[in-house]
Amino acid sequence: MERSPSSLKLFGSWASSYTHRVQLAMKLKNIQFEYIEEDLANKSEALLQFNPIYKKVPVLVHNDRPIAESVIILQYVDEVWSDRPVLPTDPYERSVARFWCHFADDKLGPAVGAVFASSGEVQKAAVDQVHENLALIERELREGFFKGKKFFGGESIGLLDIVLGCGSYWLAVFDEVMTDVKLVDPEALPLFHAWLREFEALDEVKETIPAVDKLLEYAKAVRQMLLGMSNNATADSPTATASASATAPVPDITVDS
Amino acid sequence: MAASGNPEVKLLGIWFSPFVLRARIALNLKEVQYEFLEEQLGTKSELLLESNPVYKKMPVLIHDGKPVCESLIIVQYIDEVWAGSGTTLMPTDAYERAIHRFWTVYVDDKLYSSFLDSIMRYRTDEAKAEAEEQTVAALQLLEEAFDKISKGKPFFGGDTIGYLDIALGCFLGWIRAAEINGLKLLDHARTPLLCAWAEKFYNNEAVRAVIPDTMKLAEFTKVLRSSYQNRVPPTK
């Protein structure tokens, strides 16, 4: 099995939860690799060459061949390094894990981002969205497919734990930075809250996710910048309308997956 | 495929949806009998709302009573469950799988959204033209991708239709309909490989059986467009 560090490189960013997903999987599977920290304000030639379409982190480069998009990287890594699997083996369980990973990145992530990038009424609408999304996950834990499980992956963490977990730590950080916002109420979301605490208590997770004070400092700086941007923006600006467009009327007849 | 088939495999869908088409093509390629439950435009059945409470959208595959949602997840599920039947949809090599998956994300993220803007969601003629350009640019990238991925073979999947072929090919009916309505999207000069690929894809048995009629789609696009205009107020 290929384990030489120079043939396996990960381009990432220290505060990127998408990068953390890959780092956590590598740690679980005990895979050696070279990590390259990217300055997202000044992206390297190498990154732009390996991910010309999205120009984003993380990008995994294995034997000079790039793989982009965190969930795609996770599946690739799981398929190439079969020790300590991260995806379930059963096709139905895989489809459920993939569904909720899609939900996390399609709905929950953008809603959380919208909360962070807005204020006032727009933010309130975004917060409601986050609550709705988390309530769906809570329901699945309470009475759905994940009922009675310690982690989404069962007794140990799997793909969905990694995807949801590396991202959910921002919820507490944002709650701290924006004192009039409460994203995770342990009473409203007892199972989600319990899962998150179990996840964050794992050694591999503690070794992957940056220290809370660093995250807080970073989040405060970004929040300041975003508020500064929206103060200068008109009502039609992208940040102000980010969450408003999520609720704009769309014909019932579009049936995207 | 017959409207009634194996009752243990049901697909909730509607005739015009490219996403539903993905599932139907996959089922056909894997030679799986299924019951197609057609939803009515403008309403959502109890079964749909129960089976996909999160998104309330089609397609939903219901296999032995268990729902699978999201078209691409359904296609992978079909490939995995009926692994011994029909042709294999996902590439066997892990890196090729990653490449197919990357481009399906691109198709759903960039191509689909520009395309929808160009046929339906545009607010002004300028916006329409811009959306058309963006769709063409996306198709151009896919043309280059096809060149690298197919390695001279007829499909992204090689000799047979694969995951990425299905993900992109499901839009061909809509693309042809848009071209009838005046857009210029696939082009023998700019995207010759995709043009050749499109012919082969269209003529495949598994696809021909279920792809909607182009004229019907062209008319339907106009209906969608005026419905959208009625629901969404025009900008300045």
CSV table of C-alpha atoms in Angstrom, one decimal:
chain,number,residue,atom,x,y,z
A,1,MET,CA,0.0,0.0,0.0
A,2,GLU,CA,1.3,3.4,-1.0
A,3,ARG,CA,2.4,5.4,2.1
A,4,SER,CA,5.3,7.5,1.1
A,5,PRO,CA,4.6,11.1,2.2
A,6,SER,CA,6.0,12.8,-0.9
A,7,SER,CA,3.6,11.0,-3.2
A,8,LEU,CA,0.7,12.1,-1.1
A,9,LYS,CA,0.1,15.8,-0.5
A,10,LEU,CA,-2.8,17.7,0.9
A,11,PHE,CA,-3.3,21.4,0.2
A,12,GLY,CA,-5.4,22.9,2.9
A,13,SER,CA,-6.1,25.8,5.1
A,14,TRP,CA,-5.9,25.7,8.9
A,15,ALA,CA,-9.4,27.1,9.5
A,16,SER,CA,-11.2,25.2,6.8
A,17,SER,CA,-13.5,22.6,8.0
A,18,TYR,CA,-13.4,20.9,4.6
A,19,THR,CA,-9.6,20.5,5.1
A,20,HIS,CA,-10.2,19.1,8.6
A,21,ARG,CA,-12.5,16.4,7.2
A,22,VAL,CA,-9.6,15.0,5.1
A,23,GLN,CA,-7.1,15.4,7.9
A,24,LEU,CA,-9.3,13.5,10.3
A,25,ALA,CA,-9.8,10.7,7.8
A,26,MET,CA,-6.1,10.4,7.3
A,27,LYS,CA,-5.5,10.3,11.0
A,28,LEU,CA,-8.1,7.6,11.5
A,29,LYS,CA,-6.6,5.5,8.8
A,30,ASN,CA,-3.0,6.3,9.9
A,31,ILE,CA,-2.0,7.6,6.5
A,32,GLN,CA,1.2,9.6,6.2
A,33,PHE,CA,1.1,12.7,3.9
A,34,GLU,CA,2.7,16.0,3.3
A,35,TYR,CA,0.5,18.9,4.3
A,36,ILE,CA,0.7,22.3,2.5
A,37,GLU,CA,-0.9,25.3,4.2
A,38,GLU,CA,-2.4,27.6,1.7
A,39,ASP,CA,-2.9,31.3,2.3
A,40,LEU,CA,-6.4,31.7,0.8
A,41,ALA,CA,-5.8,35.4,0.1
A,42,ASN,CA,-2.7,34.5,-1.9
A,43,LYS,CA,-3.2,31.1,-3.5
A,44,SER,CA,-0.2,29.2,-4.7
A,45,GLU,CA,0.5,28.3,-8.3
A,46,ALA,CA,0.4,24.7,-7.4
A,47,LEU,CA,-3.1,24.9,-5.9
A,48,LEU,CA,-4.4,26.8,-9.0
A,49,GLN,CA,-2.8,24.2,-11.2
A,50,PHE,CA,-4.3,21.3,-9.3
A,51,ASN,CA,-7.8,22.8,-8.9
A,52,PRO,CA,-8.2,25.2,-11.8
A,53,ILE,CA,-12.0,25.1,-11.8
A,54,TYR,CA,-12.8,25.8,-8.2
A,55,LYS,CA,-9.4,27.1,-6.9
A,56,LYS,CA,-10.3,25.8,-3.5
A,57,VAL,CA,-8.9,23.7,-0.7
A,58,PRO,CA,-8.7,20.9,0.2
A,59,VAL,CA,-7.0,19.3,-2.8
A,60,LEU,CA,-5.4,15.9,-2.4
A,61,VAL,CA,-2.6,15.1,-4.8
A,62,HIS,CA,-1.7,11.4,-5.0
A,63,ASN,CA,1.2,10.5,-7.3
A,64,ASP,CA,0.8,13.9,-9.0
A,65,ARG,CA,-2.9,13.4,-9.7
A,66,PRO,CA,-5.2,15.8,-8.0
A,67,ILE,CA,-8.6,15.1,-6.4
A,68,ALA,CA,-10.8,18.0,-5.3
A,69,GLU,CA,-14.0,18.3,-3.2
A,70,SER,CA,-13.8,17.0,0.3
A,71,VAL,CA,-16.5,14.4,0.1
A,72,ILE,CA,-14.9,13.0,-3.1
A,73,ILE,CA,-11.5,13.0,-1.5
A,74,LEU,CA,-12.9,11.1,1.5
A,75,GLN,CA,-14.4,8.4,-0.7
A,76,TYR,CA,-11.2,8.2,-2.7
A,77,VAL,CA,-9.1,7.8,0.4
A,78,ASP,CA,-11.5,5.2,1.8
A,79,GLU,CA,-11.3,3.2,-1.4
A,80,VAL,CA,-7.5,3.3,-1.8
A,81,TRP,CA,-6.6,2.8,1.9
A,82,SER,CA,-9.0,0.1,3.0
A,83,ASP,CA,-7.9,-0.1,6.6
A,84,ARG,CA,-10.3,1.4,9.1
A,85,PRO,CA,-13.2,2.1,6.6
A,86,VAL,CA,-15.1,5.3,6.8
A,87,LEU,CA,-18.0,4.4,4.5
A,88,PRO,CA,-20.5,1.7,5.4
A,89,THR,CA,-20.4,-1.5,3.3
A,90,ASP,CA,-24.1,-1.9,2.9
A,91,PRO,CA,-25.4,-0.1,-0.2
A,92,TYR,CA,-28.5,1.3,1.6
A,93,GLU,CA,-26.5,2.5,4.6
A,94,ARG,CA,-24.1,4.2,2.1
A,95,SER,CA,-27.0,5.9,0.4
A,96,VAL,CA,-28.2,7.3,3.7
A,97,ALA,CA,-24.7,8.5,4.7
A,98,ARG,CA,-24.3,10.1,1.3
A,99,PHE,CA,-27.7,11.8,1.5
A,100,TRP,CA,-27.0,13.4,4.8
A,101,CYS,CA,-23.5,14.5,3.6
A,102,HIS,CA,-25.2,16.1,0.7
A,103,PHE,CA,-27.7,17.8,3.0
A,104,ALA,CA,-24.9,19.1,5.2
A,105,ASP,CA,-23.2,20.8,2.3
A,106,ASP,CA,-26.3,21.7,0.4
A,107,LYS,CA,-28.5,23.1,3.1
A,108,LEU,CA,-26.9,23.3,6.6
A,109,GLY,CA,-23.5,24.7,5.6
A,110,PRO,CA,-24.9,27.6,3.5
A,111,ALA,CA,-27.5,28.4,6.2
A,112,VAL,CA,-24.8,28.6,8.9
A,113,GLY,CA,-22.7,30.7,6.5
A,114,ALA,CA,-25.7,33.0,5.9
A,115,VAL,CA,-26.1,33.5,9.7
A,116,PHE,CA,-22.5,34.5,10.0
A,117,ALA,CA,-22.6,36.9,7.0
A,118,SER,CA,-25.8,38.8,7.9
A,119,SER,CA,-27.6,40.7,10.7
A,120,GLY,CA,-31.0,41.8,11.6
A,121,GLU,CA,-34.0,40.3,9.9
A,122,VAL,CA,-32.0,38.5,7.3
A,123,GLN,CA,-29.9,36.9,10.0
A,124,LYS,CA,-33.1,35.9,11.9
A,125,ALA,CA,-34.4,34.1,8.8
A,126,ALA,CA,-31.0,32.3,8.4
A,127,VAL,CA,-31.0,31.3,12.1
A,128,ASP,CA,-34.5,29.8,11.6
A,129,GLN,CA,-33.2,27.8,8.6
A,130,VAL,CA,-30.3,26.5,10.7
A,131,HIS,CA,-32.7,25.4,13.4
A,132,GLU,CA,-35.0,23.7,10.9
A,133,ASN,CA,-32.0,21.9,9.3
A,134,LEU,CA,-30.7,20.7,12.7
A,135,ALA,CA,-34.2,19.6,13.7
A,136,LEU,CA,-34.2,17.3,10.7
A,137,ILE,CA,-31.0,15.7,11.8
A,138,GLU,CA,-32.2,15.5,15.4
A,139,ARG,CA,-35.3,13.7,14.2
A,140,GLU,CA,-33.2,11.2,12.3
A,141,LEU,CA,-31.3,10.6,15.5
A,142,ARG,CA,-34.4,10.3,17.6
A,143,GLU,CA,-36.7,8.2,15.5
A,144,GLY,CA,-35.1,7.6,12.1
A,145,PHE,CA,-32.2,5.7,10.6
A,146,PHE,CA,-29.7,6.8,13.2
A,147,LYS,CA,-31.9,6.0,16.2
A,148,GLY,CA,-30.0,4.5,19.1
A,149,LYS,CA,-26.6,5.0,17.5
A,150,LYS,CA,-23.6,6.6,19.3
A,151,PHE,CA,-22.3,8.0,16.1
A,152,PHE,CA,-23.8,8.2,12.6
A,153,GLY,CA,-21.3,5.5,11.7
A,154,GLY,CA,-22.4,3.3,14.5
A,155,GLU,CA,-20.0,2.5,17.3
A,156,SER,CA,-17.2,4.5,15.7
A,157,ILE,CA,-17.2,7.5,13.5
A,158,GLY,CA,-17.8,7.3,9.8
A,159,LEU,CA,-18.2,9.5,6.7
A,160,LEU,CA,-21.2,11.4,8.0
A,161,ASP,CA,-19.7,12.0,11.4
A,162,ILE,CA,-16.6,13.4,9.7
A,163,VAL,CA,-18.6,15.6,7.3
A,164,LEU,CA,-21.0,17.0,9.9
A,165,GLY,CA,-18.6,17.0,12.8
A,166,CYS,CA,-15.9,19.0,11.0
A,167,GLY,CA,-18.2,22.0,10.6
A,168,SER,CA,-20.4,21.7,13.6
A,169,TYR,CA,-17.7,23.0,15.9
A,170,TRP,CA,-18.3,26.4,14.2
A,171,LEU,CA,-21.8,26.4,15.7
A,172,ALA,CA,-20.6,26.9,19.2
A,173,VAL,CA,-17.9,29.4,18.0
A,174,PHE,CA,-20.6,31.5,16.2
A,175,ASP,CA,-22.9,31.3,19.2
A,176,GLU,CA,-20.0,32.8,21.2
A,177,VAL,CA,-19.2,35.5,18.7
A,178,MET,CA,-22.8,36.6,18.0
A,179,THR,CA,-24.2,36.8,21.4
A,180,ASP,CA,-27.8,37.4,20.4
A,181,VAL,CA,-27.8,34.2,18.3
A,182,LYS,CA,-28.2,30.7,19.6
A,183,LEU,CA,-27.7,28.0,17.0
A,184,VAL,CA,-27.5,25.0,19.2
A,185,ASP,CA,-29.9,24.8,22.1
A,186,PRO,CA,-29.1,21.5,24.0
A,187,GLU,CA,-32.7,21.4,25.2
A,188,ALA,CA,-34.1,21.6,21.7
A,189,LEU,CA,-31.5,19.4,20.1
A,190,PRO,CA,-30.4,16.9,22.9
A,191,LEU,CA,-29.3,14.1,20.7
A,192,PHE,CA,-27.4,16.3,18.2
A,193,HIS,CA,-25.8,18.0,21.1
A,194,ALA,CA,-24.8,14.7,22.7
A,195,TRP,CA,-23.4,13.4,19.4
A,196,LEU,CA,-21.3,16.5,18.9
A,197,ARG,CA,-19.8,16.3,22.4
A,198,GLU,CA,-18.9,12.6,21.9
A,199,PHE,CA,-17.4,13.5,18.5
A,200,GLU,CA,-15.3,16.4,20.0
A,201,ALA,CA,-14.1,14.2,22.8
A,202,LEU,CA,-12.3,11.8,20.5
A,203,ASP,CA,-8.5,12.0,20.5
A,204,GLU,CA,-8.3,12.1,16.7
A,205,VAL,CA,-10.8,14.9,16.5
A,206,LYS,CA,-9.0,16.9,19.3
A,207,GLU,CA,-5.8,16.5,17.3
A,208,THR,CA,-7.4,17.7,14.1
A,209,ILE,CA,-9.6,20.6,15.0
A,210,PRO,CA,-7.8,23.9,15.9
A,211,ALA,CA,-8.0,25.2,19.5
A,212,VAL,CA,-11.2,27.0,20.3
A,213,ASP,CA,-9.5,30.3,21.1
A,214,LYS,CA,-7.8,30.4,17.7
A,215,LEU,CA,-11.2,29.7,16.0
A,216,LEU,CA,-12.9,32.4,18.1
A,217,GLU,CA,-10.2,34.9,17.2
A,218,TYR,CA,-10.5,34.0,13.5
A,219,ALA,CA,-14.3,34.1,13.6
A,220,LYS,CA,-14.4,37.5,15.3
A,221,ALA,CA,-12.1,38.9,12.6
A,222,VAL,CA,-14.2,37.5,9.8
A,223,ARG,CA,-17.4,38.6,11.3
A,224,GLN,CA,-16.1,42.2,11.6
A,225,MET,CA,-15.1,42.1,8.0
A,226,LEU,CA,-18.4,40.8,6.8
A,227,LEU,CA,-20.3,43.3,8.9
A,228,GLY,CA,-18.1,46.0,7.4
A,229,MET,CA,-18.9,44.8,3.9
A,230,SER,CA,-22.7,44.7,4.5
A,231,ASN,CA,-22.7,48.1,6.0
A,232,ASN,CA,-21.3,49.4,2.7
A,233,ALA,CA,-23.5,47.3,0.6
A,234,THR,CA,-26.8,48.0,-1.0
A,235,ALA,CA,-29.9,45.9,-0.5
A,236,ASP,CA,-29.0,44.0,-3.6
A,237,SER,CA,-25.6,42.9,-2.4
A,238,PRO,CA,-24.7,39.2,-2.3
A,239,THR,CA,-24.1,39.1,1.4
A,240,ALA,CA,-27.2,40.9,2.4
A,241,THR,CA,-29.4,38.8,0.1
A,242,ALA,CA,-27.6,35.5,0.6
A,243,SER,CA,-30.2,34.1,2.9
A,244,ALA,CA,-33.1,36.0,1.4
A,245,SER,CA,-32.5,34.3,-1.9
A,246,ALA,CA,-32.7,31.0,-0.2
A,247,THR,CA,-36.3,31.7,0.5
A,248,ALA,CA,-37.2,33.5,-2.8
A,249,PRO,CA,-40.1,32.0,-4.6
A,250,VAL,CA,-39.2,29.2,-7.0
A,251,PRO,CA,-41.7,27.4,-9.1
A,252,ASP,CA,-42.9,24.1,-7.6
A,253,ILE,CA,-42.3,22.5,-10.9
A,254,THR,CA,-38.5,22.5,-10.8
A,255,VAL,CA,-37.6,19.1,-9.5
A,256,ASP,CA,-33.9,19.2,-9.0
A,257,SER,CA,-32.4,16.4,-7.0
B,1,MET,CA,-40.0,0.4,-19.6
B,2,ALA,CA,-43.5,-0.8,-18.6
B,3,ALA,CA,-45.3,1.4,-16.1
B,4,SER,CA,-45.8,-1.7,-13.9
B,5,GLY,CA,-43.0,-4.0,-13.1
B,6,ASN,CA,-41.3,-5.4,-10.0
B,7,PRO,CA,-43.4,-4.0,-7.1
B,8,GLU,CA,-40.4,-4.1,-4.9
B,9,VAL,CA,-38.7,-1.4,-6.9
B,10,LYS,CA,-40.6,1.8,-7.4
B,11,LEU,CA,-39.5,5.1,-8.8
B,12,LEU,CA,-41.3,8.3,-8.1
B,13,GLY,CA,-40.8,10.7,-10.9
B,14,ILE,CA,-42.2,12.9,-13.6
B,15,TRP,CA,-41.8,12.9,-17.4
B,16,PHE,CA,-39.7,16.0,-17.9
B,17,SER,CA,-37.3,15.8,-15.1
B,18,PRO,CA,-33.7,15.2,-16.1
B,19,PHE,CA,-32.9,14.0,-12.6
B,20,VAL,CA,-35.6,11.4,-12.7
B,21,LEU,CA,-34.2,10.4,-16.1
B,22,ARG,CA,-30.8,9.6,-14.5
B,23,ALA,CA,-32.5,7.0,-12.3
B,24,ARG,CA,-34.5,5.5,-15.2
B,25,ILE,CA,-31.5,5.2,-17.4
B,26,ALA,CA,-29.5,3.5,-14.6
B,27,LEU,CA,-32.3,1.1,-13.9
B,28,ASN,CA,-32.5,0.2,-17.6
B,29,LEU,CA,-28.8,-0.2,-17.9
B,30,LYS,CA,-28.8,-2.6,-15.0
B,31,GLU,CA,-31.9,-4.4,-16.4
B,32,VAL,CA,-33.9,-3.8,-13.3
B,33,GLN,CA,-37.7,-4.0,-13.6
B,34,TYR,CA,-39.5,-1.3,-11.7
B,35,GLU,CA,-42.8,0.5,-11.2
B,36,PHE,CA,-42.8,4.1,-12.4
B,37,LEU,CA,-45.1,6.2,-10.2
B,38,GLU,CA,-45.7,9.4,-12.0
B,39,GLU,CA,-46.3,12.5,-10.0
B,40,GLN,CA,-48.7,15.2,-11.2
B,41,LEU,CA,-47.4,18.6,-12.0
B,42,GLY,CA,-48.0,21.2,-9.3
B,43,THR,CA,-48.9,18.6,-6.5
B,44,LYS,CA,-46.9,16.3,-4.4
B,45,SER,CA,-48.3,12.9,-3.5
B,46,GLU,CA,-48.4,11.6,0.1
B,47,LEU,CA,-45.9,8.9,-0.9
B,48,LEU,CA,-43.4,11.6,-2.1
B,49,LEU,CA,-43.8,13.7,1.0
B,50,GLU,CA,-43.4,10.6,3.2
B,51,SER,CA,-40.4,9.2,1.3
B,52,ASN,CA,-38.5,12.5,0.9
B,53,PRO,CA,-39.6,14.6,3.8
B,54,VAL,CA,-36.3,16.6,3.7
B,55,TYR,CA,-36.4,17.9,0.1
B,56,LYS,CA,-39.9,16.7,-1.1
B,57,LYS,CA,-38.4,16.3,-4.5
B,58,MET,CA,-38.1,13.7,-7.2
B,59,PRO,CA,-36.7,11.2,-8.1
B,60,VAL,CA,-37.1,8.9,-5.1
B,61,LEU,CA,-36.3,5.2,-5.5
B,62,ILE,CA,-38.2,3.0,-3.1
B,63,HIS,CA,-36.6,-0.4,-2.8
B,64,ASP,CA,-38.3,-3.0,-0.6
B,65,GLY,CA,-40.1,-0.1,1.1
B,66,LYS,CA,-36.9,1.9,1.8
B,67,PRO,CA,-36.5,5.3,0.1
B,68,VAL,CA,-33.3,6.5,-1.6
B,69,CYS,CA,-33.2,10.2,-2.5
B,70,GLU,CA,-31.0,12.4,-4.7
B,71,SER,CA,-30.5,11.3,-8.3
B,72,LEU,CA,-26.8,10.7,-8.1
B,73,ILE,CA,-27.0,8.8,-4.9
B,74,ILE,CA,-29.8,6.7,-6.5
B,75,VAL,CA,-27.6,5.9,-9.5
B,76,GLN,CA,-24.7,4.8,-7.2
B,77,TYR,CA,-27.1,2.8,-5.1
B,78,ILE,CA,-28.5,1.0,-8.2
B,79,ASP,CA,-25.0,0.3,-9.4
B,80,GLU,CA,-24.0,-1.2,-6.1
B,81,VAL,CA,-27.2,-3.2,-5.3
B,82,TRP,CA,-27.5,-4.8,-8.8
B,83,ALA,CA,-23.8,-5.1,-9.2
B,84,GLY,CA,-24.0,-8.4,-11.0
B,85,SER,CA,-26.6,-7.3,-13.6
B,86,GLY,CA,-26.3,-5.3,-16.8
B,87,THR,CA,-23.3,-3.0,-17.3
B,88,THR,CA,-21.2,-1.4,-14.5
B,89,LEU,CA,-21.9,2.3,-14.1
B,90,MET,CA,-19.1,3.5,-11.8
B,91,PRO,CA,-15.5,3.1,-13.1
B,92,THR,CA,-13.5,0.4,-11.4
B,93,ASP,CA,-10.5,2.5,-10.8
B,94,ALA,CA,-10.6,4.7,-7.7
B,95,TYR,CA,-9.1,7.7,-9.3
B,96,GLU,CA,-11.4,7.5,-12.3
B,97,ARG,CA,-14.3,7.3,-9.9
B,98,ALA,CA,-13.1,10.5,-8.3
B,99,ILE,CA,-12.9,12.2,-11.7
B,100,HIS,CA,-16.4,11.1,-12.6
B,101,ARG,CA,-17.7,12.3,-9.2
B,102,PHE,CA,-15.9,15.7,-9.6
B,103,TRP,CA,-17.5,16.4,-13.0
B,104,THR,CA,-20.9,15.4,-11.8
B,105,VAL,CA,-20.6,18.0,-9.0
B,106,TYR,CA,-19.6,20.5,-11.7
B,107,VAL,CA,-22.5,19.5,-13.9
B,108,ASP,CA,-25.0,20.0,-11.1
B,109,ASP,CA,-23.3,23.0,-9.7
B,110,LYS,CA,-22.2,25.1,-12.7
B,111,LEU,CA,-23.7,23.7,-15.9
B,112,TYR,CA,-27.2,23.1,-14.6
B,113,SER,CA,-27.6,26.5,-12.9
B,114,SER,CA,-26.4,28.5,-15.9
B,115,PHE,CA,-28.5,26.4,-18.2
B,116,LEU,CA,-31.6,27.0,-16.1
B,117,ASP,CA,-30.9,30.7,-16.0
B,118,SER,CA,-30.6,30.7,-19.8
B,119,ILE,CA,-33.9,29.0,-20.5
B,120,MET,CA,-36.1,30.1,-17.6
B,121,ARG,CA,-34.7,32.2,-14.8
B,122,TYR,CA,-33.2,35.2,-16.7
B,123,ARG,CA,-34.6,38.6,-15.9
B,124,THR,CA,-33.4,40.5,-19.0
B,125,ASP,CA,-32.2,39.7,-22.5
B,126,GLU,CA,-28.7,40.6,-21.4
B,127,ALA,CA,-28.9,38.2,-18.5
B,128,LYS,CA,-30.2,35.5,-20.9
B,129,ALA,CA,-27.3,36.0,-23.3
B,130,GLU,CA,-24.8,35.9,-20.4
B,131,ALA,CA,-26.3,32.7,-19.0
B,132,GLU,CA,-26.1,31.1,-22.5
B,133,GLU,CA,-22.4,32.1,-22.7
B,134,GLN,CA,-21.8,30.6,-19.3
B,135,THR,CA,-23.6,27.4,-20.3
B,136,VAL,CA,-21.4,27.2,-23.5
B,137,ALA,CA,-18.3,27.8,-21.4
B,138,ALA,CA,-19.3,24.9,-19.1
B,139,LEU,CA,-19.9,22.6,-22.0
B,140,GLN,CA,-16.5,23.6,-23.4
B,141,LEU,CA,-14.9,22.5,-20.1
B,142,LEU,CA,-16.8,19.2,-20.3
B,143,GLU,CA,-15.6,18.8,-23.9
B,144,GLU,CA,-12.0,19.0,-22.7
B,145,ALA,CA,-12.9,16.6,-19.9
B,146,PHE,CA,-14.4,14.2,-22.3
B,147,ASP,CA,-11.3,14.2,-24.4
B,148,LYS,CA,-9.1,13.3,-21.4
B,149,ILE,CA,-11.5,10.9,-19.7
B,150,SER,CA,-12.9,8.9,-22.6
B,151,LYS,CA,-9.4,8.2,-24.1
B,152,GLY,CA,-10.8,7.8,-27.5
B,153,LYS,CA,-13.8,5.6,-26.4
B,154,PRO,CA,-17.4,6.5,-27.1
B,155,PHE,CA,-18.4,7.4,-23.5
B,156,PHE,CA,-17.0,9.0,-20.4
B,157,GLY,CA,-17.4,5.5,-19.0
B,158,GLY,CA,-15.4,4.0,-21.9
B,159,ASP,CA,-17.1,1.4,-24.0
B,160,THR,CA,-20.3,1.6,-22.1
B,161,ILE,CA,-22.4,4.4,-20.5
B,162,GLY,CA,-21.1,5.3,-17.1
B,163,TYR,CA,-21.9,7.5,-14.1
B,164,LEU,CA,-20.8,10.7,-15.7
B,165,ASP,CA,-22.5,9.9,-19.0
B,166,ILE,CA,-25.8,9.6,-17.1
B,167,ALA,CA,-25.2,12.7,-15.0
B,168,LEU,CA,-24.6,14.9,-18.1
B,169,GLY,CA,-26.6,13.0,-20.7
B,170,CYS,CA,-29.9,13.4,-18.8
B,171,PHE,CA,-29.8,17.1,-19.9
B,172,LEU,CA,-29.5,16.3,-23.6
B,173,GLY,CA,-33.3,16.4,-24.3
B,174,TRP,CA,-33.5,19.8,-22.6
B,175,ILE,CA,-30.4,21.0,-24.4
B,176,ARG,CA,-31.9,20.0,-27.8
B,177,ALA,CA,-35.2,21.6,-26.8
B,178,ALA,CA,-33.3,24.9,-25.9
B,179,GLU,CA,-31.6,24.7,-29.3
B,180,ILE,CA,-35.0,24.4,-31.0
B,181,ASN,CA,-36.0,27.5,-29.0
B,182,GLY,CA,-33.0,29.4,-30.4
B,183,LEU,CA,-30.1,28.9,-28.1
B,184,LYS,CA,-26.7,27.7,-29.4
B,185,LEU,CA,-25.2,25.3,-27.0
B,186,LEU,CA,-23.6,22.1,-28.4
B,187,ASP,CA,-21.8,22.9,-31.6
B,188,HIS,CA,-19.9,20.8,-34.1
B,189,ALA,CA,-17.1,23.3,-34.3
B,190,ARG,CA,-16.7,24.0,-30.6
B,191,THR,CA,-17.8,20.8,-29.0
B,192,PRO,CA,-17.4,18.1,-31.6
B,193,LEU,CA,-16.6,15.3,-29.2
B,194,LEU,CA,-19.7,16.0,-27.1
B,195,CYS,CA,-21.8,16.2,-30.2
B,196,ALA,CA,-20.7,12.7,-31.2
B,197,TRP,CA,-21.1,11.5,-27.7
B,198,ALA,CA,-24.7,12.9,-27.5
B,199,GLU,CA,-25.7,11.0,-30.7
B,200,LYS,CA,-24.4,7.7,-29.2
B,201,PHE,CA,-26.0,8.4,-25.8
B,202,TYR,CA,-29.4,9.3,-27.4
B,203,ASN,CA,-29.3,6.1,-29.5
B,204,ASN,CA,-28.6,3.8,-26.7
B,205,GLU,CA,-31.6,1.5,-26.0
B,206,ALA,CA,-31.7,2.2,-22.3
B,207,VAL,CA,-31.9,5.9,-23.0
B,208,ARG,CA,-34.1,6.0,-26.0
B,209,ALA,CA,-36.8,4.1,-24.1
B,210,VAL,CA,-37.2,6.9,-21.5
B,211,ILE,CA,-35.8,10.2,-22.9
B,212,PRO,CA,-38.7,12.7,-23.3
B,213,ASP,CA,-39.7,13.9,-26.7
B,214,THR,CA,-37.7,17.0,-27.7
B,215,MET,CA,-40.6,19.0,-29.1
B,216,LYS,CA,-42.7,18.3,-26.0
B,217,LEU,CA,-39.8,19.6,-23.9
B,218,ALA,CA,-39.4,22.7,-26.2
B,219,GLU,CA,-43.1,23.6,-25.6
B,220,PHE,CA,-42.8,22.8,-21.9
B,221,THR,CA,-39.8,25.1,-21.5
B,222,LYS,CA,-42.0,28.0,-22.7
B,223,VAL,CA,-44.6,27.0,-20.1
B,224,LEU,CA,-42.0,26.9,-17.4
B,225,ARG,CA,-40.6,30.3,-18.5
B,226,SER,CA,-44.0,32.1,-18.3
B,227,SER,CA,-44.8,30.4,-15.0
B,228,TYR,CA,-41.5,31.6,-13.6
B,229,GLN,CA,-42.2,35.2,-14.9
B,230,ASN,CA,-45.6,35.2,-13.2
B,231,ARG,CA,-44.2,34.0,-9.9
B,232,VAL,CA,-41.0,36.0,-9.7
B,233,PRO,CA,-41.3,39.8,-9.9
B,234,PRO,CA,-39.1,41.4,-12.7
B,235,THR,CA,-36.1,43.4,-11.6
B,236,LYS,CA,-35.5,47.1,-12.4
